[in-house]
PDB file of C-alpha atoms and ligand atoms in Angstrom:
ATOM      1  CA  UNK L   1      -3.540 -79.434  16.525  1.00 91.00           C
ATOM      2  CA  UNK L   2      -3.928 -79.534  20.067  1.00 96.00           C
ATOM      3  CA  UNK L   3      -1.123 -79.763  22.890  1.00 97.00           C
ATOM      4  CA  UNK L   4      -2.370 -83.164  23.471  1.00 98.00           C
ATOM      5  CA  UNK L   5      -4.434 -85.681  20.977  1.00 98.00           C
ATOM      6  CA  UNK L   6      -6.198 -88.633  22.281  1.00 98.00           C
ATOM      7  CA  UNK L   7      -7.495 -91.140  19.818  1.00 98.00           C
ATOM      8  CA  UNK L   8     -10.409 -93.360  20.900  1.00 98.00           C
ATOM      9  CA  UNK L   9     -11.636 -96.814  19.106  1.00 98.00           C
ATOM     10  CA  UNK L  10     -12.827 -98.888  21.866  1.00 98.00           C
ATOM     11  CA  UNK L  11     -14.120-101.519  19.316  1.00 98.00           C
ATOM     12  CA  UNK L  12     -11.277-102.379  19.064  1.00 97.00           C
ATOM     13  CA  UNK L  13      -7.915-100.896  17.706  1.00 98.00           C
ATOM     14  CA  UNK L  14      -7.001 -98.892  20.777  1.00 98.00           C
ATOM     15  CA  UNK L  15      -8.022-101.683  22.933  1.00 98.00           C
ATOM     16  CA  UNK L  16      -5.861-103.830  20.969  1.00 98.00           C
ATOM     17  CA  UNK L  17      -2.978-101.254  21.033  1.00 98.00           C
ATOM     18  CA  UNK L  18      -3.450-101.145  24.847  1.00 98.00           C
ATOM     19  CA  UNK L  19      -3.264-104.878  25.246  1.00 98.00           C
ATOM     20  CA  UNK L  20      -0.339-105.388  23.034  1.00 98.00           C
ATOM     21  CA  UNK L  21       1.877-102.982  24.852  1.00 98.00           C
ATOM     22  CA  UNK L  22       0.878-104.083  28.439  1.00 98.00           C
ATOM     23  CA  UNK L  23       1.553-107.753  27.150  1.00 98.00           C
ATOM     24  CA  UNK L  24       5.290-106.522  26.358  1.00 98.00           C
ATOM     25  CA  UNK L  25       4.935-105.410  22.719  1.00 98.00           C
ATOM     26  CA  UNK L  26       7.937-103.447  21.368  1.00 98.00           C
ATOM     27  CA  UNK L  27       5.821-100.970  19.667  1.00 98.00           C
ATOM     28  CA  UNK L  28       2.483-100.487  17.569  1.00 98.00           C
ATOM     29  CA  UNK L  29       3.031 -99.029  14.059  1.00 98.00           C
ATOM     30  CA  UNK L  30      -0.063 -97.560  12.416  1.00 98.00           C
ATOM     31  CA  UNK L  31      -1.104 -97.628   8.938  1.00 97.00           C
ATOM     32  CA  UNK L  32      -4.230 -96.594   7.017  1.00 94.00           C
ATOM     33  CA  UNK L  33      -2.871 -98.438   3.857  1.00 94.00           C
ATOM     34  CA  UNK L  34      -2.351-102.128   3.907  1.00 97.00           C
ATOM     35  CA  UNK L  35       0.175-101.995   0.959  1.00 97.00           C
ATOM     36  CA  UNK L  36       2.343 -99.370   3.051  1.00 97.00           C
ATOM     37  CA  UNK L  37       2.217-101.653   6.063  1.00 98.00           C
ATOM     38  CA  UNK L  38       3.607-104.569   4.173  1.00 98.00           C
ATOM     39  CA  UNK L  39       6.325-102.666   2.314  1.00 98.00           C
ATOM     40  CA  UNK L  40       7.514-100.794   5.616  1.00 98.00           C
ATOM     41  CA  UNK L  41       7.257-104.141   7.828  1.00 98.00           C
ATOM     42  CA  UNK L  42       9.209-106.029   5.265  1.00 97.00           C
ATOM     43  CA  UNK L  43      12.626-104.214   6.397  1.00 96.00           C
ATOM     44  CA  UNK L  44      11.748-105.461  10.047  1.00 96.00           C
ATOM     45  CA  UNK L  45      12.943-108.892  11.124  1.00 96.00           C
ATOM     46  CA  UNK L  46      10.609-111.424  10.641  1.00 96.00           C
ATOM     47  CA  UNK L  47      10.898-112.837  14.212  1.00 96.00           C
ATOM     48  CA  UNK L  48      10.381-109.496  15.603  1.00 98.00           C
ATOM     49  CA  UNK L  49       6.957-108.353  13.653  1.00 98.00           C
ATOM     50  CA  UNK L  50       3.612-109.117  13.567  1.00 98.00           C
ATOM     51  CA  UNK L  51       1.128-108.049  10.814  1.00 98.00           C
ATOM     52  CA  UNK L  52      -2.305-107.063  12.151  1.00 98.00           C
ATOM     53  CA  UNK L  53      -4.993-106.127   9.573  1.00 97.00           C
ATOM     54  CA  UNK L  54      -8.974-105.675   9.928  1.00 96.00           C
ATOM     55  CA  UNK L  55     -11.397-104.486   7.339  1.00 94.00           C
ATOM     56  CA  UNK L  56     -14.980-104.286   7.925  1.00 89.00           C
ATOM     57  CA  UNK L  57     -14.336-106.467  11.104  1.00 91.00           C
ATOM     58  CA  UNK L  58     -12.611-109.396   9.709  1.00 93.00           C
ATOM     59  CA  UNK L  59      -8.862-110.555   9.645  1.00 96.00           C
ATOM     60  CA  UNK L  60      -7.114-109.446   6.405  1.00 97.00           C
ATOM     61  CA  UNK L  61      -6.102-112.499   4.487  1.00 97.00           C
ATOM     62  CA  UNK L  62      -2.471-113.395   5.021  1.00 97.00           C
ATOM     63  CA  UNK L  63      -1.713-111.329   8.006  1.00 98.00           C
ATOM     64  CA  UNK L  64      -0.692-112.531  11.258  1.00 98.00           C
ATOM     65  CA  UNK L  65      -3.614-111.239  13.357  1.00 98.00           C
ATOM     66  CA  UNK L  66      -6.987-109.527  12.791  1.00 97.00           C
ATOM     67  CA  UNK L  67      -7.727-106.771  15.524  1.00 97.00           C
ATOM     68  CA  UNK L  68      -8.896-109.066  18.285  1.00 98.00           C
ATOM     69  CA  UNK L  69      -7.106-107.725  21.812  1.00 98.00           C
ATOM     70  CA  UNK L  70      -7.552-111.218  23.117  1.00 98.00           C
ATOM     71  CA  UNK L  71      -5.174-112.658  20.173  1.00 98.00           C
ATOM     72  CA  UNK L  72      -2.356-110.353  21.838  1.00 98.00           C
ATOM     73  CA  UNK L  73      -1.130-112.596  24.406  1.00 98.00           C
ATOM     74  CA  UNK L  74       2.247-112.262  25.851  1.00 98.00           C
ATOM     75  CA  UNK L  75       3.448-115.388  24.229  1.00 98.00           C
ATOM     76  CA  UNK L  76       2.360-113.926  20.754  1.00 98.00           C
ATOM     77  CA  UNK L  77       3.446-110.172  21.278  1.00 98.00           C
ATOM     78  CA  UNK L  78       6.321-110.132  23.584  1.00 98.00           C
ATOM     79  CA  UNK L  79       9.235-108.131  22.192  1.00 98.00           C
ATOM     80  CA  UNK L  80       7.475-107.865  18.705  1.00 98.00           C
ATOM     81  CA  UNK L  81       6.126-104.731  16.752  1.00 98.00           C
ATOM     82  CA  UNK L  82       2.840-104.688  15.635  1.00 98.00           C
ATOM     83  CA  UNK L  83       2.197-103.257  12.339  1.00 98.00           C
ATOM     84  CA  UNK L  84      -1.416-102.671  12.237  1.00 98.00           C
ATOM     85  CA  UNK L  85      -4.189-101.274  10.041  1.00 98.00           C
ATOM     86  CA  UNK L  86      -7.752-101.135  10.800  1.00 97.00           C
ATOM     87  CA  UNK L  87     -10.936 -99.522   8.971  1.00 95.00           C
ATOM     88  CA  UNK L  88     -11.195 -96.483  11.467  1.00 96.00           C
ATOM     89  CA  UNK L  89      -8.619 -96.652  14.652  1.00 96.00           C
ATOM     90  CA  UNK L  90      -5.351 -96.178  12.718  1.00 96.00           C
ATOM     91  CA  UNK L  91      -6.659 -93.685  10.343  1.00 95.00           C
ATOM     92  CA  UNK L  92      -7.864 -91.513  13.538  1.00 96.00           C
ATOM     93  CA  UNK L  93      -4.302 -91.907  14.715  1.00 97.00           C
ATOM     94  CA  UNK L  94      -2.618 -90.733  11.552  1.00 95.00           C
ATOM     95  CA  UNK L  95      -4.783 -87.867  11.346  1.00 95.00           C
ATOM     96  CA  UNK L  96      -3.676 -86.460  14.919  1.00 97.00           C
ATOM     97  CA  UNK L  97      -0.242 -87.520  14.250  1.00 97.00           C
ATOM     98  CA  UNK L  98       1.266 -84.080  14.413  1.00 97.00           C
ATOM     99  CA  UNK L  99      -0.238 -82.982  17.744  1.00 98.00           C
ATOM    100  CA  UNK L 100       2.683 -82.481  20.304  1.00 97.00           C
ATOM    101  CA  UNK L 101       1.569 -85.497  22.291  1.00 98.00           C
ATOM    102  CA  UNK L 102      -0.685 -88.447  20.896  1.00 98.00           C
ATOM    103  CA  UNK L 103      -2.258 -90.866  23.026  1.00 98.00           C
ATOM    104  CA  UNK L 104      -4.606 -94.097  22.333  1.00 98.00           C
ATOM    105  CA  UNK L 105      -7.133 -94.689  24.879  1.00 98.00           C
ATOM    106  CA  UNK L 106      -9.947 -96.993  25.630  1.00 98.00           C
ATOM    107  CA  UNK L 107     -11.956 -98.075  28.734  1.00 98.00           C
ATOM    108  CA  UNK L 108      -9.649-100.807  29.843  1.00 98.00           C
ATOM    109  CA  UNK L 109      -6.853 -98.072  30.101  1.00 98.00           C
ATOM    110  CA  UNK L 110      -8.828 -94.897  30.946  1.00 98.00           C
ATOM    111  CA  UNK L 111      -7.459 -94.612  34.134  1.00 98.00           C
ATOM    112  CA  UNK L 112      -3.989 -94.257  32.773  1.00 98.00           C
ATOM    113  CA  UNK L 113      -4.968 -91.584  30.349  1.00 98.00           C
ATOM    114  CA  UNK L 114      -6.813 -89.659  33.146  1.00 98.00           C
ATOM    115  CA  UNK L 115      -3.746 -89.875  35.231  1.00 98.00           C
ATOM    116  CA  UNK L 116      -1.375 -88.634  32.489  1.00 98.00           C
ATOM    117  CA  UNK L 117      -3.567 -85.591  31.452  1.00 98.00           C
ATOM    118  CA  UNK L 118      -3.550 -84.420  35.065  1.00 97.00           C
ATOM    119  CA  UNK L 119       0.047 -84.828  35.702  1.00 98.00           C
ATOM    120  CA  UNK L 120       0.962 -83.050  32.320  1.00 97.00           C
ATOM    121  CA  UNK L 121      -1.892 -80.710  32.389  1.00 96.00           C
ATOM    122  CA  UNK L 122      -1.797 -79.711  28.482  1.00 97.00           C
ATOM    123  CA  UNK L 123      -3.367 -76.533  27.622  1.00 96.00           C
ATOM    124  CA  UNK L 124      -5.444 -77.991  25.025  1.00 97.00           C
ATOM    125  CA  UNK L 125      -7.013 -82.064  24.528  1.00 98.00           C
ATOM    126  CA  UNK L 126      -8.608 -83.310  21.632  1.00 98.00           C
ATOM    127  CA  UNK L 127     -10.405 -86.717  22.309  1.00 98.00           C
ATOM    128  CA  UNK L 128     -11.247 -88.002  19.016  1.00 98.00           C
ATOM    129  CA  UNK L 129     -13.485 -90.786  18.448  1.00 97.00           C
ATOM    130  CA  UNK L 130     -12.735 -93.206  15.690  1.00 96.00           C
ATOM    131  CA  UNK L 131     -16.316 -93.796  14.877  1.00 95.00           C
ATOM    132  CA  UNK L 132     -17.088 -95.882  11.631  1.00 93.00           C
ATOM    133  CA  UNK L 133     -16.407 -94.515   8.446  1.00 92.00           C
ATOM    134  CA  UNK L 134     -16.942 -90.984   9.321  1.00 91.00           C
ATOM    135  CA  UNK L 135     -19.978 -91.122  11.404  1.00 94.00           C
ATOM    136  CA  UNK L 136     -20.674 -91.135  15.150  1.00 96.00           C
ATOM    137  CA  UNK L 137     -20.281 -94.173  17.567  1.00 97.00           C
ATOM    138  CA  UNK L 138     -21.447 -94.774  20.797  1.00 98.00           C
ATOM    139  CA  UNK L 139     -18.886 -96.551  22.506  1.00 98.00           C
ATOM    140  CA  UNK L 140     -16.258 -94.031  21.470  1.00 98.00           C
ATOM    141  CA  UNK L 141     -18.316 -91.300  22.694  1.00 98.00           C
ATOM    142  CA  UNK L 142     -19.018 -92.704  26.019  1.00 98.00           C
ATOM    143  CA  UNK L 143     -15.174 -93.454  26.433  1.00 98.00           C
ATOM    144  CA  UNK L 144     -14.342 -89.689  25.634  1.00 98.00           C
ATOM    145  CA  UNK L 145     -17.071 -88.951  28.274  1.00 98.00           C
ATOM    146  CA  UNK L 146     -15.280 -91.483  30.976  1.00 98.00           C
ATOM    147  CA  UNK L 147     -11.961 -89.729  30.217  1.00 98.00           C
ATOM    148  CA  UNK L 148     -13.622 -86.482  30.833  1.00 98.00           C
ATOM    149  CA  UNK L 149     -15.682 -87.572  33.858  1.00 98.00           C
ATOM    150  CA  UNK L 150     -12.465 -88.969  35.398  1.00 98.00           C
ATOM    151  CA  UNK L 151     -10.752 -85.655  35.098  1.00 97.00           C
ATOM    152  CA  UNK L 152     -13.778 -83.995  36.614  1.00 97.00           C
ATOM    153  CA  UNK L 153     -13.804 -86.388  39.718  1.00 96.00           C
ATOM    154  CA  UNK L 154      -9.843 -86.050  40.403  1.00 96.00           C
ATOM    155  CA  UNK L 155     -10.178 -81.991  40.308  1.00 96.00           C
ATOM    156  CA  UNK L 156     -12.093 -79.163  41.522  1.00 90.00           C
ATOM    157  CA  UNK L 157     -13.201 -78.226  38.010  1.00 95.00           C
ATOM    158  CA  UNK L 158     -16.403 -77.601  36.836  1.00 96.00           C
ATOM    159  CA  UNK L 159     -17.729 -79.328  33.629  1.00 96.00           C
ATOM    160  CA  UNK L 160     -18.006 -75.842  32.148  1.00 96.00           C
ATOM    161  CA  UNK L 161     -14.114 -75.335  33.014  1.00 95.00           C
ATOM    162  CA  UNK L 162     -12.994 -78.184  31.202  1.00 96.00           C
ATOM    163  CA  UNK L 163     -15.473 -78.779  28.380  1.00 96.00           C
ATOM    164  CA  UNK L 164     -14.804 -76.918  25.077  1.00 95.00           C
ATOM    165  CA  UNK L 165     -17.802 -77.881  23.261  1.00 97.00           C
ATOM    166  CA  UNK L 166     -21.315 -79.302  23.693  1.00 97.00           C
ATOM    167  CA  UNK L 167     -20.111 -82.882  22.524  1.00 97.00           C
ATOM    168  CA  UNK L 168     -17.903 -83.260  25.790  1.00 98.00           C
ATOM    169  CA  UNK L 169     -21.047 -82.500  28.007  1.00 98.00           C
ATOM    170  CA  UNK L 170     -22.805 -84.814  25.648  1.00 98.00           C
ATOM    171  CA  UNK L 171     -20.012 -87.630  26.277  1.00 98.00           C
ATOM    172  CA  UNK L 172     -20.189 -87.409  29.934  1.00 98.00           C
ATOM    173  CA  UNK L 173     -24.173 -87.813  30.084  1.00 98.00           C
ATOM    174  CA  UNK L 174     -24.039 -90.907  27.808  1.00 98.00           C
ATOM    175  CA  UNK L 175     -21.333 -92.311  30.006  1.00 98.00           C
ATOM    176  CA  UNK L 176     -23.118 -91.524  33.325  1.00 98.00           C
ATOM    177  CA  UNK L 177     -25.995 -93.325  31.986  1.00 98.00           C
ATOM    178  CA  UNK L 178     -24.083 -96.422  30.811  1.00 98.00           C
ATOM    179  CA  UNK L 179     -21.007 -96.610  33.259  1.00 98.00           C
ATOM    180  CA  UNK L 180     -22.441 -99.666  35.025  1.00 98.00           C
ATOM    181  CA  UNK L 181     -23.258-101.734  31.592  1.00 98.00           C
ATOM    182  CA  UNK L 182     -21.021-100.598  29.180  1.00 98.00           C
ATOM    183  CA  UNK L 183     -21.632-103.993  27.625  1.00 98.00           C
ATOM    184  CA  UNK L 184     -25.308-103.274  27.057  1.00 98.00           C
ATOM    185  CA  UNK L 185     -24.390-100.210  25.531  1.00 98.00           C
ATOM    186  CA  UNK L 186     -22.062-101.976  23.176  1.00 98.00           C
ATOM    187  CA  UNK L 187     -25.011-104.276  22.147  1.00 98.00           C
ATOM    188  CA  UNK L 188     -26.868-101.220  21.215  1.00 98.00           C
ATOM    189  CA  UNK L 189     -24.005 -99.862  19.065  1.00 98.00           C
ATOM    190  CA  UNK L 190     -23.906-100.370  15.323  1.00 96.00           C
ATOM    191  CA  UNK L 191     -20.300-101.561  15.406  1.00 96.00           C
ATOM    192  CA  UNK L 192     -21.226-103.673  18.359  1.00 97.00           C
ATOM    193  CA  UNK L 193     -23.710-105.444  16.471  1.00 97.00           C
ATOM    194  CA  UNK L 194     -21.408-105.942  13.666  1.00 96.00           C
ATOM    195  CA  UNK L 195     -19.022-107.549  15.831  1.00 96.00           C
ATOM    196  CA  UNK L 196     -21.581-109.593  17.478  1.00 97.00           C
ATOM    197  CA  UNK L 197     -22.639-110.823  13.732  1.00 97.00           C
ATOM    198  CA  UNK L 198     -18.934-111.900  13.347  1.00 95.00           C
ATOM    199  CA  UNK L 199     -19.156-113.777  16.647  1.00 96.00           C
ATOM    200  CA  UNK L 200     -16.718-111.587  18.498  1.00 97.00           C
ATOM    201  CA  UNK L 201     -18.749-111.603  21.908  1.00 98.00           C
ATOM    202  CA  UNK L 202     -15.635-111.993  24.204  1.00 98.00           C
ATOM    203  CA  UNK L 203     -13.995-108.987  22.459  1.00 98.00           C
ATOM    204  CA  UNK L 204     -17.194-107.289  23.230  1.00 98.00           C
ATOM    205  CA  UNK L 205     -16.911-108.149  26.859  1.00 98.00           C
ATOM    206  CA  UNK L 206     -12.985-107.614  27.205  1.00 98.00           C
ATOM    207  CA  UNK L 207     -13.354-104.185  25.495  1.00 98.00           C
ATOM    208  CA  UNK L 208     -16.091-103.063  28.075  1.00 98.00           C
ATOM    209  CA  UNK L 209     -14.016-103.483  31.196  1.00 98.00           C
ATOM    210  CA  UNK L 210     -12.872-100.442  32.905  1.00 98.00           C
ATOM    211  CA  UNK L 211      -9.281 -99.412  34.171  1.00 97.00           C
ATOM    212  CA  UNK L 212      -7.706-102.894  33.862  1.00 98.00           C
ATOM    213  CA  UNK L 213      -4.673-102.292  32.283  1.00 98.00           C
ATOM    214  CA  UNK L 214      -2.168 -99.612  33.599  1.00 98.00           C
ATOM    215  CA  UNK L 215      -0.580 -98.866  30.343  1.00 98.00           C
ATOM    216  CA  UNK L 216      -0.330 -95.602  28.143  1.00 98.00           C
ATOM    217  CA  UNK L 217       0.142 -96.065  24.505  1.00 98.00           C
ATOM    218  CA  UNK L 218       1.998 -92.856  23.317  1.00 98.00           C
ATOM    219  CA  UNK L 219       3.566 -91.879  20.096  1.00 98.00           C
ATOM    220  CA  UNK L 220       7.444 -91.694  19.855  1.00 98.00           C
ATOM    221  CA  UNK L 221       7.649 -91.033  16.370  1.00 97.00           C
ATOM    222  CA  UNK L 222       4.911 -90.454  13.618  1.00 97.00           C
ATOM    223  CA  UNK L 223       2.825 -93.394  13.686  1.00 97.00           C
ATOM    224  CA  UNK L 224       4.893 -95.397  16.215  1.00 98.00           C
ATOM    225  CA  UNK L 225       3.228 -95.884  19.520  1.00 98.00           C
ATOM    226  CA  UNK L 226       5.456 -97.061  22.548  1.00 98.00           C
ATOM    227  CA  UNK L 227       4.462 -97.663  26.293  1.00 98.00           C
ATOM    228  CA  UNK L 228       4.687 -94.625  28.175  1.00 96.00           C
TER     229      UNK L 228
HETATM  230  O1  3SL A 301     -12.148 -99.658  12.899  1.00 61.59           O
HETATM  231  C1  3SL A 301     -11.452 -99.970  13.419  1.00 61.59           C
HETATM  232  O2  3SL A 301     -10.317 -99.495  13.547  1.00 61.59           O
HETATM  233  C2  3SL A 301     -11.555-101.307  14.106  1.00 61.59           C
HETATM  234  O3  3SL A 301     -11.283-101.196  15.454  1.00 61.59           O
HETATM  235  C3  3SL A 301     -12.690-101.909  13.970  1.00 61.59           C
HETATM  236  S1  3SL A 301     -12.806-103.770  14.392  1.00 61.59           S
HETATM  237  O4  3SL A 301     -13.442-103.653  15.560  1.00 61.59           O
HETATM  238  O5  3SL A 301     -11.535-104.455  14.178  1.00 61.59           O
HETATM  239  O6  3SL A 301     -13.847-104.458  13.412  1.00 61.59           O
END
């Protein structure tokens, strides 16, 4: 495990998590398994919890929320813990939960993530794209590139000094090509297309904004992220 692991699921899990914490949510607790989520959240007071579940892009029946960041308004989430399970994003977070520091990143909070890494200077950082069921995703790779690019811009380091593998250089190149049209990139992405078929146009627009939230979701105990 690296000293710092950053999970990225731009569409939409980590965008939703950043939004919940920025809107005053108490914490976000992640699960890969829906039954486990129901069981753990059962012990939480009803008025202080929300269950969010997504499978294949759609809301899990019976849950309070799906995985749209636009549903996470202060009126809905303030003071509450979001118990959430999604197809890929919450699984990625679980896979890295033993790292010393675990954070969640998306384009909307990219600046806060870069600031944190520059402040803490961890020896090794993994940026873990959630992808889709084990495969590559354009939007998570571009976001990884945006984080690396932000670090390069704010330091005198060269790309060879920060890149631990070829994927980092590839991610930076992808971001540089699309940084002024991230929404356009999402329209080419397979998961972007899936969400468009589900009529989530506004979610794509929201998630394509850069540096709009100064919030850093950071793991406080395994699987539980709070505002840094
Ligand atoms: O896979 C995930 O974790 C989700 O973010 C997918 S969706 O955008 O909610 O469909």
